[in-house]
Amino acid sequence: MSESSTRRATTSRPSVTLAATGVGHGQRPAVSIVVPTFNEADNIEILLNRLRDELDEQHYRGGYEILVVDDNSPDGTWQLVENVSQRDRRVTAIRRTADRGLASAVLTGLSVASGSILVVMDADLQHDPVVVPRLVDAAGQEGTDLAVASRTSDGGSFGRFTRTRRMISFGGNSVAQLLLGTQCSDPMSGFFAVSRNYYETVAPDINPRGFKILLEFLARGKRPVVREVGYRFGERHGGATKLSGSVVLNYLAALTTLSLGRILPATFVMYLAVGFVGLGLRAAVEQLGVLLISPVSTLPVLVAVEAGLVLNYFLHNRITFEPFRHRGVHTVRGLISFHVVSLHGLLVHAGVMALLSQPGPGPNANLLATTFSVPFVLAGALATIGSYHINAATTWQR
Ligand code: GDD
Ligand code: MN
């Protein structure tokens, strides 16, 4: 029957496989729908059926394609999609085994998609397929870059969102508008369409570790022309949400880094911010030690350094490198690796200091003067940039 064989994707990522796909053959579809999934076995078939019913009615010239990007879900979501794709070539299963994370999954899907309008939506039916044609129409309007399905514009609603979640969402939107100057009323939406033109303009600048992919589209490059389509945020059909815990922290972090992102790489800014928090804790613990154990000894200093390192590791793990987060036993290995890199950083710092400094200030020198001396700051900058790159390449990379 149809080729059920799974072939390698032609993207740069060897860990991605495309199953029985129509992508790359024949005509360019007018519309591509990218659906990131992780453990959505309860929902994905229902979504695909509703989506195809909806899109079939539209008779898009050039047709459509649906790309489901699954991160090798233990519940076999990708297998279900592969089964559908064997009967319907407009459906493609992309199974990723090395990369993971919502934002990077969306980017993988977009990079493979060939439509002139690219839609992104969730698989759990909180995003109603009925809205898709309206998004496509809005994004297809002359001069439009992005169409966002919004819960806060006309006809939109948060559905059964609790008051707390609404407030968080409201706060989030206000901060986004303030920091990024975006014209979008629902910048946290995971349901949107982007024109191929705009996608190709901003794609090179988009951070795959970014927190919200829509935020990236809104904040990178020139200010996009955005249209909004109101919709009601539905209930999750089956399964459980994956986005939990430090969403608010991550969101604020993303906004900060995006607003500074035009100057420095986003993750690096976050890395710095976390580093300063660690230094703060270290200074506090050191002071406490000095107060409690009057005769100055090395023990409080060591405890303080260690406290700062541990705090930094966990903050980096939850915020800076969140998409590559270690869980369970991997945390131990991560913590060790982070210590090794930090030790290396300390050595670089000491080495560069030694090279740059005149015969150092005596033991009684003013602490502030030592801390903010030019060699200290220069050496610190070098060590930090180095340890950032090494951590990104080793500690938080598989
Ligand atoms: N491939 C992949 N990898 N997919 C993922 C991952 C991942 O690591 N994490 C989540 N997903 C998929 C889910 O399977 C689902 O289809 C979609 O991404 C959204 O995940 P949910 O777990 O349902 O997120 P949510 O409902 O809490 O958040 C949604 O609503 C927010 C607004 O309140 C998302 O659409 C957010 O983007 C949106 O901001
Ligand atoms: Mn959801």
Coordinates of C-alpha atoms and ligand atoms in Angstrom, one line a residue:
M1 CA 0.0 0.0 0.0
S2 CA 1.3 3.4 0.8
E3 CA 5.0 3.8 1.8
S4 CA 4.8 3.2 5.5
S5 CA 8.6 3.6 5.7
T6 CA 9.9 6.3 7.9
R7 CA 12.5 8.5 6.2
R8 CA 15.0 10.9 7.5
A9 CA 14.1 14.5 7.4
T10 CA 16.0 16.7 5.1
T11 CA 16.5 19.3 7.8
S12 CA 19.8 19.7 9.5
R13 CA 18.7 17.7 12.5
P14 CA 19.4 14.0 12.1
S15 CA 17.3 13.2 15.1
V16 CA 14.1 14.1 13.3
T17 CA 12.2 11.5 11.3
L18 CA 9.3 12.2 9.0
A19 CA 6.9 9.4 8.4
A20 CA 5.0 8.8 5.1
T21 CA 4.9 12.3 4.1
G22 CA 3.8 14.4 1.2
V23 CA 6.1 17.2 2.2
G24 CA 8.7 18.0 -0.5
H25 CA 6.7 16.4 -3.3
G26 CA 4.6 18.3 -5.8
Q27 CA 2.7 21.4 -5.1
R28 CA 3.4 23.8 -2.3
P29 CA 0.4 23.7 0.1
A30 CA -1.2 27.0 0.8
V31 CA -1.5 26.3 4.5
S32 CA 0.7 24.4 7.0
I33 CA -0.5 23.6 10.5
V34 CA 2.2 22.8 13.1
V35 CA 1.0 20.9 16.2
P36 CA 3.6 20.3 18.9
T37 CA 2.7 17.3 21.0
F38 CA 3.9 15.5 24.1
N39 CA 1.8 12.7 25.5
E40 CA -1.3 13.7 23.6
A41 CA -2.5 10.1 22.7
D42 CA -5.9 10.9 24.1
N43 CA -6.4 13.9 21.9
I44 CA -4.4 13.8 18.7
E45 CA -6.7 11.7 16.6
I46 CA -9.8 13.8 17.6
L47 CA -7.8 16.9 16.8
L48 CA -6.7 15.6 13.4
N49 CA -10.2 14.5 12.5
R50 CA -11.7 17.9 13.4
L51 CA -8.9 19.8 11.8
R52 CA -9.2 17.9 8.5
D53 CA -13.0 18.3 8.5
E54 CA -12.6 22.0 9.0
L55 CA -9.8 22.4 6.4
D56 CA -11.4 20.2 3.8
E57 CA -14.3 22.6 3.7
Q58 CA -12.0 25.5 2.8
H59 CA -10.7 24.1 -0.5
Y60 CA -7.5 26.1 -0.2
R61 CA -5.8 26.5 -3.5
G62 CA -2.6 24.4 -3.0
G63 CA -4.3 22.4 -0.2
Y64 CA -2.9 22.1 3.3
E65 CA -0.6 20.0 5.4
I66 CA -0.6 19.1 9.1
L67 CA 2.8 18.6 10.8
V68 CA 2.6 17.0 14.2
V69 CA 6.0 17.5 16.0
D70 CA 6.2 14.9 18.8
D71 CA 9.1 14.6 21.2
N72 CA 9.1 10.8 21.2
S73 CA 6.1 10.7 23.6
P74 CA 6.1 7.6 25.9
D75 CA 2.4 7.2 25.2
G76 CA 3.1 6.7 21.5
T77 CA 1.4 9.9 20.2
W78 CA 3.8 9.8 17.2
Q79 CA 2.7 6.3 16.4
L80 CA -0.9 7.3 16.2
V81 CA 0.0 10.2 13.9
E82 CA 2.1 7.9 11.7
N83 CA -0.9 5.6 11.3
V84 CA -3.1 8.5 10.1
S85 CA -0.3 9.7 7.8
Q86 CA -0.3 6.4 6.0
R87 CA -3.9 6.9 5.0
D88 CA -3.6 10.7 4.5
R89 CA -0.5 12.1 3.0
R90 CA -1.4 15.6 4.1
V91 CA -0.6 14.6 7.7
T92 CA 3.0 14.2 8.7
A93 CA 4.5 12.8 11.8
I94 CA 7.7 14.3 12.9
R95 CA 9.3 12.3 15.7
R96 CA 12.2 14.0 17.5
T97 CA 14.5 12.0 19.7
A98 CA 17.3 14.3 20.7
D99 CA 15.7 17.7 20.9
R100 CA 12.8 18.5 23.2
G101 CA 10.8 21.5 24.3
L102 CA 7.7 23.2 23.1
A103 CA 9.3 26.2 21.4
S104 CA 11.9 24.2 19.6
A105 CA 9.3 21.7 18.5
V106 CA 7.3 24.5 16.9
L107 CA 10.5 25.7 15.2
T108 CA 11.3 22.3 13.9
G109 CA 7.7 22.1 12.4
L110 CA 7.9 25.5 10.9
S111 CA 11.3 24.7 9.3
V112 CA 9.9 21.7 7.5
A113 CA 6.5 23.4 6.6
S114 CA 6.1 24.6 3.1
G115 CA 2.8 26.5 3.2
S116 CA 2.6 30.2 2.6
I117 CA 0.6 30.6 5.8
L118 CA 2.0 28.8 8.8
V119 CA -0.4 28.1 11.7
V120 CA 0.7 26.9 15.2
M121 CA -1.8 25.3 17.6
D122 CA -2.0 22.9 20.6
A123 CA -3.2 19.3 20.4
D124 CA -5.3 19.2 23.5
L125 CA -8.4 20.8 21.9
Q126 CA -8.0 24.0 23.9
H127 CA -7.5 25.6 20.5
D128 CA -10.6 25.1 18.5
P129 CA -10.0 24.0 14.9
V130 CA -13.0 26.1 13.8
V131 CA -10.8 29.2 14.4
V132 CA -8.1 28.0 12.0
P133 CA -9.7 29.3 8.8
R134 CA -10.3 32.7 10.4
L135 CA -6.6 32.8 11.4
V136 CA -5.5 31.8 7.9
D137 CA -7.7 34.5 6.4
A138 CA -6.4 37.2 8.8
A139 CA -2.7 36.2 8.2
G140 CA -3.3 36.2 4.4
Q141 CA -4.5 39.8 4.3
E142 CA -2.2 42.1 2.4
G143 CA 0.6 43.5 4.6
T144 CA -0.2 41.3 7.6
D145 CA 2.7 39.4 9.3
L146 CA 1.0 37.7 12.2
A147 CA -2.6 36.7 13.1
V148 CA -3.1 35.8 16.7
A149 CA -6.0 33.9 18.2
S150 CA -6.7 36.1 21.2
R151 CA -8.6 35.4 24.4
T152 CA -8.8 39.1 25.2
S153 CA -10.0 40.7 22.0
D154 CA -13.6 40.9 20.6
G155 CA -15.3 37.5 20.9
G156 CA -12.5 36.0 22.9
S157 CA -12.7 34.5 26.4
F158 CA -10.6 32.6 28.8
G159 CA -13.2 29.9 29.2
R160 CA -13.0 28.4 32.6
F161 CA -9.7 30.0 33.6
T162 CA -9.6 30.7 37.3
R163 CA -9.4 34.2 38.5
T164 CA -5.8 33.7 39.5
R165 CA -4.8 32.6 36.1
R166 CA -6.7 35.5 34.5
M167 CA -4.8 37.9 36.8
I168 CA -1.5 36.3 35.9
S169 CA -2.4 36.5 32.3
F170 CA -3.4 40.2 32.6
G171 CA -0.2 41.0 34.5
G172 CA 1.8 39.1 31.9
N173 CA 0.2 41.0 29.0
S174 CA 0.7 44.4 30.6
V175 CA 4.4 43.7 31.2
A176 CA 4.8 42.5 27.7
Q177 CA 3.2 45.6 26.3
L178 CA 5.4 47.7 28.5
L179 CA 8.7 46.0 27.8
L180 CA 8.2 45.0 24.2
G181 CA 5.8 47.6 23.0
T182 CA 3.8 44.8 21.3
Q183 CA 0.5 45.7 19.8
C184 CA -0.9 42.2 20.6
S185 CA -3.5 41.8 23.3
D186 CA -2.7 38.2 24.0
P187 CA 1.1 37.7 23.6
M188 CA 1.0 34.5 25.6
S189 CA -1.2 32.8 23.1
G190 CA 0.0 29.5 21.6
F191 CA -2.5 29.8 18.8
F192 CA -1.4 31.9 15.8
A193 CA -0.6 32.1 12.1
V194 CA 2.4 33.7 10.5
S195 CA 3.0 34.6 6.9
R196 CA 5.9 32.8 5.2
N197 CA 7.5 36.2 4.4
Y198 CA 7.6 37.3 8.0
Y199 CA 8.6 33.8 9.3
E200 CA 11.6 33.8 6.9
T201 CA 12.6 37.3 8.0
V202 CA 12.7 36.6 11.7
A203 CA 13.5 32.8 11.8
P204 CA 17.3 33.3 12.0
D205 CA 16.9 35.4 15.1
I206 CA 14.5 33.2 17.0
N207 CA 15.7 31.5 20.2
P208 CA 14.7 27.8 20.3
R209 CA 15.1 27.9 24.0
G210 CA 12.8 30.9 24.2
F211 CA 9.8 30.6 26.5
K212 CA 6.9 31.5 24.3
I213 CA 7.4 31.2 20.6
L214 CA 4.8 33.9 19.8
L215 CA 6.7 36.4 22.0
E216 CA 9.7 35.7 19.9
F217 CA 7.8 36.4 16.8
L218 CA 6.4 39.6 18.3
A219 CA 9.7 40.9 19.6
R220 CA 12.3 40.0 17.1
G221 CA 13.0 42.0 14.0
K222 CA 10.8 44.9 12.9
R223 CA 7.5 45.4 14.7
P224 CA 5.2 43.0 12.9
V225 CA 1.7 44.0 11.7
V226 CA -0.6 41.9 13.8
R227 CA -4.3 41.0 13.4
E228 CA -6.3 39.4 16.1
V229 CA -9.1 36.8 16.0
G230 CA -11.1 36.4 19.2
Y231 CA -11.6 32.9 20.4
R232 CA -12.7 31.0 23.5
F233 CA -9.9 29.1 25.2
G234 CA -11.4 25.6 25.7
E235 CA -10.9 22.9 28.2
R236 CA -8.1 20.4 27.8
H237 CA -9.7 17.3 26.4
G238 CA -7.6 14.4 27.8
G239 CA -4.1 14.0 29.3
A240 CA -2.4 16.7 31.5
T241 CA -0.8 20.0 30.9
K242 CA 3.0 20.1 30.5
L243 CA 3.6 23.7 31.2
S244 CA 3.6 24.1 34.9
G245 CA 5.6 25.4 37.9
S246 CA 7.8 28.3 37.1
V247 CA 5.8 29.6 34.1
V248 CA 5.5 33.1 35.6
L249 CA 9.2 33.3 36.4
N250 CA 10.1 32.0 33.0
Y251 CA 7.7 34.5 31.4
L252 CA 9.3 37.4 33.2
A253 CA 12.7 36.1 32.3
A254 CA 11.7 35.8 28.7
L255 CA 10.4 39.3 28.6
T256 CA 13.5 40.8 30.2
T257 CA 15.8 38.9 27.9
L258 CA 13.7 39.7 24.8
S259 CA 13.7 43.4 25.6
L260 CA 17.5 43.3 26.0
G261 CA 17.9 40.7 23.3
R262 CA 18.7 43.2 20.6
I263 CA 22.0 43.9 22.4
L264 CA 23.0 40.5 23.9
P265 CA 22.0 36.9 23.3
A266 CA 18.9 36.3 25.4
T267 CA 20.1 33.3 27.3
F268 CA 23.3 35.0 28.2
V269 CA 21.4 37.9 29.8
M270 CA 19.5 35.4 31.9
Y271 CA 22.7 33.7 32.8
L272 CA 24.1 37.0 34.0
A273 CA 21.0 37.8 36.0
V274 CA 21.1 34.4 37.7
G275 CA 24.8 34.8 38.4
F276 CA 24.2 38.1 40.2
V277 CA 21.5 36.4 42.4
G278 CA 24.0 33.7 43.3
L279 CA 26.7 36.4 44.2
G280 CA 24.1 38.1 46.4
L281 CA 23.4 34.9 48.3
R282 CA 27.1 34.2 48.6
A283 CA 27.8 37.7 50.0
A284 CA 24.9 37.3 52.5
V285 CA 26.1 33.9 53.7
E286 CA 29.6 35.2 54.0
Q287 CA 28.5 38.1 56.1
L288 CA 26.4 35.8 58.3
G289 CA 29.5 33.6 58.8
V290 CA 31.6 36.5 59.8
L291 CA 29.0 37.7 62.3
L292 CA 28.5 34.3 63.8
I293 CA 32.1 33.0 63.8
S294 CA 34.0 36.1 64.6
P295 CA 37.5 35.1 64.0
V296 CA 37.5 35.0 60.2
S297 CA 38.0 31.5 58.9
T298 CA 37.8 29.9 55.5
L299 CA 34.8 27.7 56.4
P300 CA 32.1 30.4 56.0
V301 CA 33.7 31.5 52.8
L302 CA 33.5 28.0 51.4
V303 CA 30.0 27.4 52.6
A304 CA 29.0 30.8 51.0
V305 CA 30.6 29.9 47.7
E306 CA 28.9 26.5 47.7
A307 CA 25.5 28.0 48.5
G308 CA 25.8 30.5 45.7
L309 CA 26.8 27.7 43.3
V310 CA 24.0 25.4 44.2
L311 CA 21.4 28.2 44.0
N312 CA 22.8 29.2 40.6
Y313 CA 22.7 25.7 39.3
F314 CA 19.0 25.3 40.2
L315 CA 18.0 28.7 38.8
H316 CA 19.9 28.0 35.6
N317 CA 18.2 24.7 35.4
R318 CA 14.7 26.1 35.9
I319 CA 15.1 29.4 34.0
T320 CA 18.2 30.0 31.9
F321 CA 18.4 26.5 30.4
E322 CA 14.8 25.4 31.1
P323 CA 14.2 23.6 27.8
F324 CA 17.2 21.4 28.6
R325 CA 16.3 21.0 32.2
H326 CA 17.7 18.1 34.2
R327 CA 15.3 16.0 36.1
G328 CA 15.8 13.2 38.7
V329 CA 19.2 11.6 38.7
H330 CA 20.4 13.8 35.9
T331 CA 20.3 16.7 38.4
V332 CA 23.3 15.1 40.2
R333 CA 25.3 14.9 37.1
G334 CA 24.3 18.4 36.1
L335 CA 25.3 19.7 39.5
I336 CA 28.7 18.1 39.2
S337 CA 29.3 19.3 35.7
F338 CA 28.3 22.8 36.8
H339 CA 30.8 22.7 39.6
V340 CA 33.6 21.6 37.3
V341 CA 32.8 24.5 34.9
S342 CA 32.6 27.0 37.8
L343 CA 36.0 25.8 39.1
H344 CA 37.4 26.3 35.6
G345 CA 35.8 29.8 35.7
L346 CA 37.5 30.5 39.0
L347 CA 40.8 29.5 37.6
V348 CA 40.4 31.6 34.5
H349 CA 39.4 34.5 36.7
A350 CA 42.5 34.1 39.0
G351 CA 44.8 33.6 36.0
V352 CA 43.6 36.7 34.1
M353 CA 43.7 38.7 37.4
A354 CA 47.3 37.7 37.9
L355 CA 48.2 38.7 34.4
L356 CA 46.4 42.1 34.6
S357 CA 47.2 43.2 38.1
Q358 CA 50.0 45.1 39.5
P359 CA 51.3 43.7 42.7
G360 CA 47.9 43.2 44.4
P361 CA 46.3 45.3 47.1
G362 CA 47.3 44.2 50.6
P363 CA 45.0 42.1 52.8
N364 CA 43.6 45.3 54.3
A365 CA 42.6 46.9 51.1
N366 CA 39.1 48.2 50.8
L367 CA 36.8 45.3 49.7
L368 CA 34.8 47.6 47.3
A369 CA 38.0 48.8 45.7
T370 CA 39.1 45.2 45.1
T371 CA 35.8 44.1 43.8
F372 CA 35.4 46.9 41.3
S373 CA 39.0 47.1 40.2
V374 CA 39.4 47.0 36.4
P375 CA 41.3 43.7 36.3
F376 CA 38.7 42.1 38.6
V377 CA 35.9 43.1 36.3
L378 CA 37.7 42.2 33.1
A379 CA 38.7 38.9 34.4
G380 CA 35.2 38.3 35.7
A381 CA 33.7 39.1 32.3
L382 CA 36.1 36.7 30.5
A383 CA 35.4 33.9 33.0
T384 CA 31.7 34.4 32.8
I385 CA 31.5 34.5 29.0
G386 CA 33.6 31.3 29.0
S387 CA 31.7 29.4 31.6
Y388 CA 28.4 30.4 29.9
H389 CA 29.5 28.9 26.6
I390 CA 30.9 25.8 28.3
N391 CA 27.8 25.3 30.4
A392 CA 25.5 25.7 27.4
A393 CA 27.6 23.2 25.4
T394 CA 28.1 20.6 28.1
T395 CA 26.2 20.9 31.3
W396 CA 22.8 21.5 29.6
Q397 CA 23.3 19.7 26.4
R398 CA 22.9 16.0 25.9
Ligands
GDD1 N1 6.8 18.5 21.1 C1 6.5 19.0 22.3 N2 7.5 19.1 23.2 N3 5.3 19.4 22.6 C2 5.0 19.9 23.8 C3 6.0 20.0 24.8 C4 7.3 19.6 24.5 O1 8.2 19.6 25.3 N4 5.4 20.6 25.9 C5 4.1 20.8 25.6 N5 3.9 20.4 24.3 C6 2.6 20.5 23.6 C7 1.4 19.8 24.3 O2 1.3 18.5 23.9 C8 0.3 20.7 23.7 O3 -0.1 20.2 22.5 C9 0.9 22.0 23.6 O4 2.3 21.9 23.5 C10 0.6 23.0 24.8 O5 0.9 22.3 26.0 P1 0.0 22.3 27.3 O6 0.6 21.5 28.3 O7 -1.4 22.0 26.9 O8 0.1 23.9 27.7 P2 -1.0 24.8 28.4 O9 -2.4 24.5 28.1 O10 -0.6 24.9 29.8 O11 -0.6 26.2 27.7 C11 -1.2 26.6 26.5 O12 -1.9 27.7 26.8 C12 -1.1 28.9 27.1 C13 -2.0 30.0 27.4 O13 -2.6 29.9 28.6 C14 -0.1 26.8 25.4 O14 -0.8 27.0 24.2 C15 0.7 28.0 25.7 O15 1.6 28.3 24.6 C16 -0.2 29.2 26.0 O16 0.6 30.3 26.4
MN2 MN -3.2 22.9 27.0

